[in-house]
mmCIF file of C-alpha atoms and ligand atoms in Angstrom:
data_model
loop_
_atom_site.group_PDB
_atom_site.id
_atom_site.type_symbol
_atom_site.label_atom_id
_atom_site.label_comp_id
_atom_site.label_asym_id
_atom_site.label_seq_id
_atom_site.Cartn_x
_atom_site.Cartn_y
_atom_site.Cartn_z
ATOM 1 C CA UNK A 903 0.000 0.000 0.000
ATOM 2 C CA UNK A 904 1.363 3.112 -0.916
ATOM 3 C CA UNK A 905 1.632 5.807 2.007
ATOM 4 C CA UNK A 906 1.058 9.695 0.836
ATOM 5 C CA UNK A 907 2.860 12.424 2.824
ATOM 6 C CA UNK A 908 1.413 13.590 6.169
ATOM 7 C CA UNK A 909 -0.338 9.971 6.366
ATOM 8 C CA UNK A 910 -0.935 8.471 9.978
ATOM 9 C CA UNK A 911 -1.757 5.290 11.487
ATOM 10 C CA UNK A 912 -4.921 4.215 12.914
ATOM 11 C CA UNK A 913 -5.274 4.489 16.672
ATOM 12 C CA UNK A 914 -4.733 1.347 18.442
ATOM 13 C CA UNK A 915 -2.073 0.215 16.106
ATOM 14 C CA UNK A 916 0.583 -0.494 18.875
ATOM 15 C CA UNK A 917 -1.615 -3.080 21.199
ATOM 16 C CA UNK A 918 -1.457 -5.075 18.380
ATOM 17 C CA UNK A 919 2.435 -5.054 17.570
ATOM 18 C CA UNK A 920 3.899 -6.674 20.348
ATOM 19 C CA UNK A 921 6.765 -4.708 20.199
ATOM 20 C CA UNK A 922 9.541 -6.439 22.685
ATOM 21 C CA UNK A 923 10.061 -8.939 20.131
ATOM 22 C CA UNK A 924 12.889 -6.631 18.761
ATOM 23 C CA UNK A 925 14.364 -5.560 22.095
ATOM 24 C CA UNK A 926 17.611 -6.110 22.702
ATOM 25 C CA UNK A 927 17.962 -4.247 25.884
ATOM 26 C CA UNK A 928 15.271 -4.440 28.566
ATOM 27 C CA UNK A 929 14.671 -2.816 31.657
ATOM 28 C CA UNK A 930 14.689 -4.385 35.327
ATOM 29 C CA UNK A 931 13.078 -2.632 37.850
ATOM 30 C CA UNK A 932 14.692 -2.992 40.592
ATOM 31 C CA UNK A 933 12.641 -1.499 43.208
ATOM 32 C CA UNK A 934 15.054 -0.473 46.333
ATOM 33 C CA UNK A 935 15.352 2.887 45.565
ATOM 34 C CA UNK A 936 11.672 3.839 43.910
ATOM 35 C CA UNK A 937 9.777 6.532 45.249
ATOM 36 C CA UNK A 938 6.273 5.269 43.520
ATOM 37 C CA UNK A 939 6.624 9.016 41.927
ATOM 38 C CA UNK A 940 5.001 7.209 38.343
ATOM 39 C CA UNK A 941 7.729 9.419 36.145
ATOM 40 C CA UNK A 942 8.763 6.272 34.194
ATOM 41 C CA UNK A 943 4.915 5.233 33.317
ATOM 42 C CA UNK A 944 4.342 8.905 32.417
ATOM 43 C CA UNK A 945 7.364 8.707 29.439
ATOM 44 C CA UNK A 946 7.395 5.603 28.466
ATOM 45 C CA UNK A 947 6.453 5.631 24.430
ATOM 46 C CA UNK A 948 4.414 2.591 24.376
ATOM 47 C CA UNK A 949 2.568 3.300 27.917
ATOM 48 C CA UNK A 950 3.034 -0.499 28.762
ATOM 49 C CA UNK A 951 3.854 0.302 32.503
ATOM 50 C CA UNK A 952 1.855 -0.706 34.616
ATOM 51 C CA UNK A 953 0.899 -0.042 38.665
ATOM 52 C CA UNK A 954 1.300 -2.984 40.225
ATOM 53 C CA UNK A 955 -1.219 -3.804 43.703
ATOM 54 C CA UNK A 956 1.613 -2.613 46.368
ATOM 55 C CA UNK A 957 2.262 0.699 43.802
ATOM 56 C CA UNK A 958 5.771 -0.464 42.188
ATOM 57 C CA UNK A 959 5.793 -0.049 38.535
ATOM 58 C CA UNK A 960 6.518 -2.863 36.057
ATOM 59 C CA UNK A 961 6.612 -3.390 31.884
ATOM 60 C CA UNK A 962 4.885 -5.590 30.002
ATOM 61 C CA UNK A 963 7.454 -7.037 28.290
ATOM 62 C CA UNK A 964 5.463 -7.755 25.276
ATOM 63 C CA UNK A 965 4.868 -4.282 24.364
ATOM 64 C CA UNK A 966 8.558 -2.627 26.008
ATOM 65 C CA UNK A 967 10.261 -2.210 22.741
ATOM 66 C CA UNK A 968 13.385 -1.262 25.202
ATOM 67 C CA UNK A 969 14.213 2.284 24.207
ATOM 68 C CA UNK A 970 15.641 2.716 27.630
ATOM 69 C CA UNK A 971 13.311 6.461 28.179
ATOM 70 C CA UNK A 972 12.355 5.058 31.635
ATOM 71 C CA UNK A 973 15.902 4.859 33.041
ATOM 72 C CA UNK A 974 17.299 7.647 31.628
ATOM 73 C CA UNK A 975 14.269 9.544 33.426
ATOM 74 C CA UNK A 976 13.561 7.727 36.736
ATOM 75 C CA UNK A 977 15.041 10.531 39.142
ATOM 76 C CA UNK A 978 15.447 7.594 42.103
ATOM 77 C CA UNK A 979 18.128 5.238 39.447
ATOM 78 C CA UNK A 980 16.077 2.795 40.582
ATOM 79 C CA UNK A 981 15.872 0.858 36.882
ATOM 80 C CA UNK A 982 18.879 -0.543 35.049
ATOM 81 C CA UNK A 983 19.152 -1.433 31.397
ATOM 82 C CA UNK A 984 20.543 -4.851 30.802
ATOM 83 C CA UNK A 985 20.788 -7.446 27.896
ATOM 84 C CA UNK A 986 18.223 -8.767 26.831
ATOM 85 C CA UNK A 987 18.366 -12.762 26.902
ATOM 86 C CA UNK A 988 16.458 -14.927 24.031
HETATM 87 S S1 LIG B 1672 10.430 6.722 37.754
HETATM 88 FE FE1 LIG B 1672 11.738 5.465 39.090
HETATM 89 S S2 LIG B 1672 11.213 6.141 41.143
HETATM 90 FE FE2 LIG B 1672 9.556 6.822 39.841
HETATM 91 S S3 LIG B 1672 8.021 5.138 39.886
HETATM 92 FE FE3 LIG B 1672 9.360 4.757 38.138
HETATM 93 S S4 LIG B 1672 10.936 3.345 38.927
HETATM 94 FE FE4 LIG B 1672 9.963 4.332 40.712
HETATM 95 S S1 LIG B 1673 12.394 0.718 27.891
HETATM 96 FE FE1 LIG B 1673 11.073 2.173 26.765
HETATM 97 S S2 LIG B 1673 9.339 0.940 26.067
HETATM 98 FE FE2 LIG B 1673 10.366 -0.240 27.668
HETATM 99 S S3 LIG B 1673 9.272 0.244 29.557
HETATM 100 FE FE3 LIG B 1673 11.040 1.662 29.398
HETATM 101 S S4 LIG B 1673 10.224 3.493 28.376
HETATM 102 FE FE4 LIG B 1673 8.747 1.808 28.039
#
């Protein structure tokens, strides 16, 4: 299909692309040093962290496509980038 200039995809498009199958770094959430401030959730380009019950934030590793946005932002350091294993 061709694409014209200026075109743009259809809302939703993302939940369907499960996008960690090209990661190749992912990020562990460590959770010693979090605050619960919710800055990582808030920047993270495919919104696929969630709240967990006790408040700690994790990805859904399906949809983290491991651009590394929530570690380079969490204030606390609290999330580390490491290689991703397949
Ligand atoms: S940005 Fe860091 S400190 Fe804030 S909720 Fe996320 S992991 Fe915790
Ligand atoms: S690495 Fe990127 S896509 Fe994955 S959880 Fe962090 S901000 Fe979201």
């Amino acid at each position: 299909m061709a694409l014209s200039v200026g075109c743009t995809a259809k809302p939703g498009k993302s939940r369907g692309n499960r996008t960690g199958a090209w990661r190749v770094f992912k990020p562990a959430f460590k959770h010693n040093k979090c605050t619960k401030c919710g800055l990582c959730a808030m920047v993270c380009p495919e919104g696929c962290i969630i709240e967990q019950e006790d408040e700690f934030m994790i990805p859904d590793y399906d949809y983290c496509k491991g651009c590394g946005l929530c570690a380079e932002e969490c204030p606390a350091e609290d999330i580390e980038m490491v290689k991703e294993e397949k």
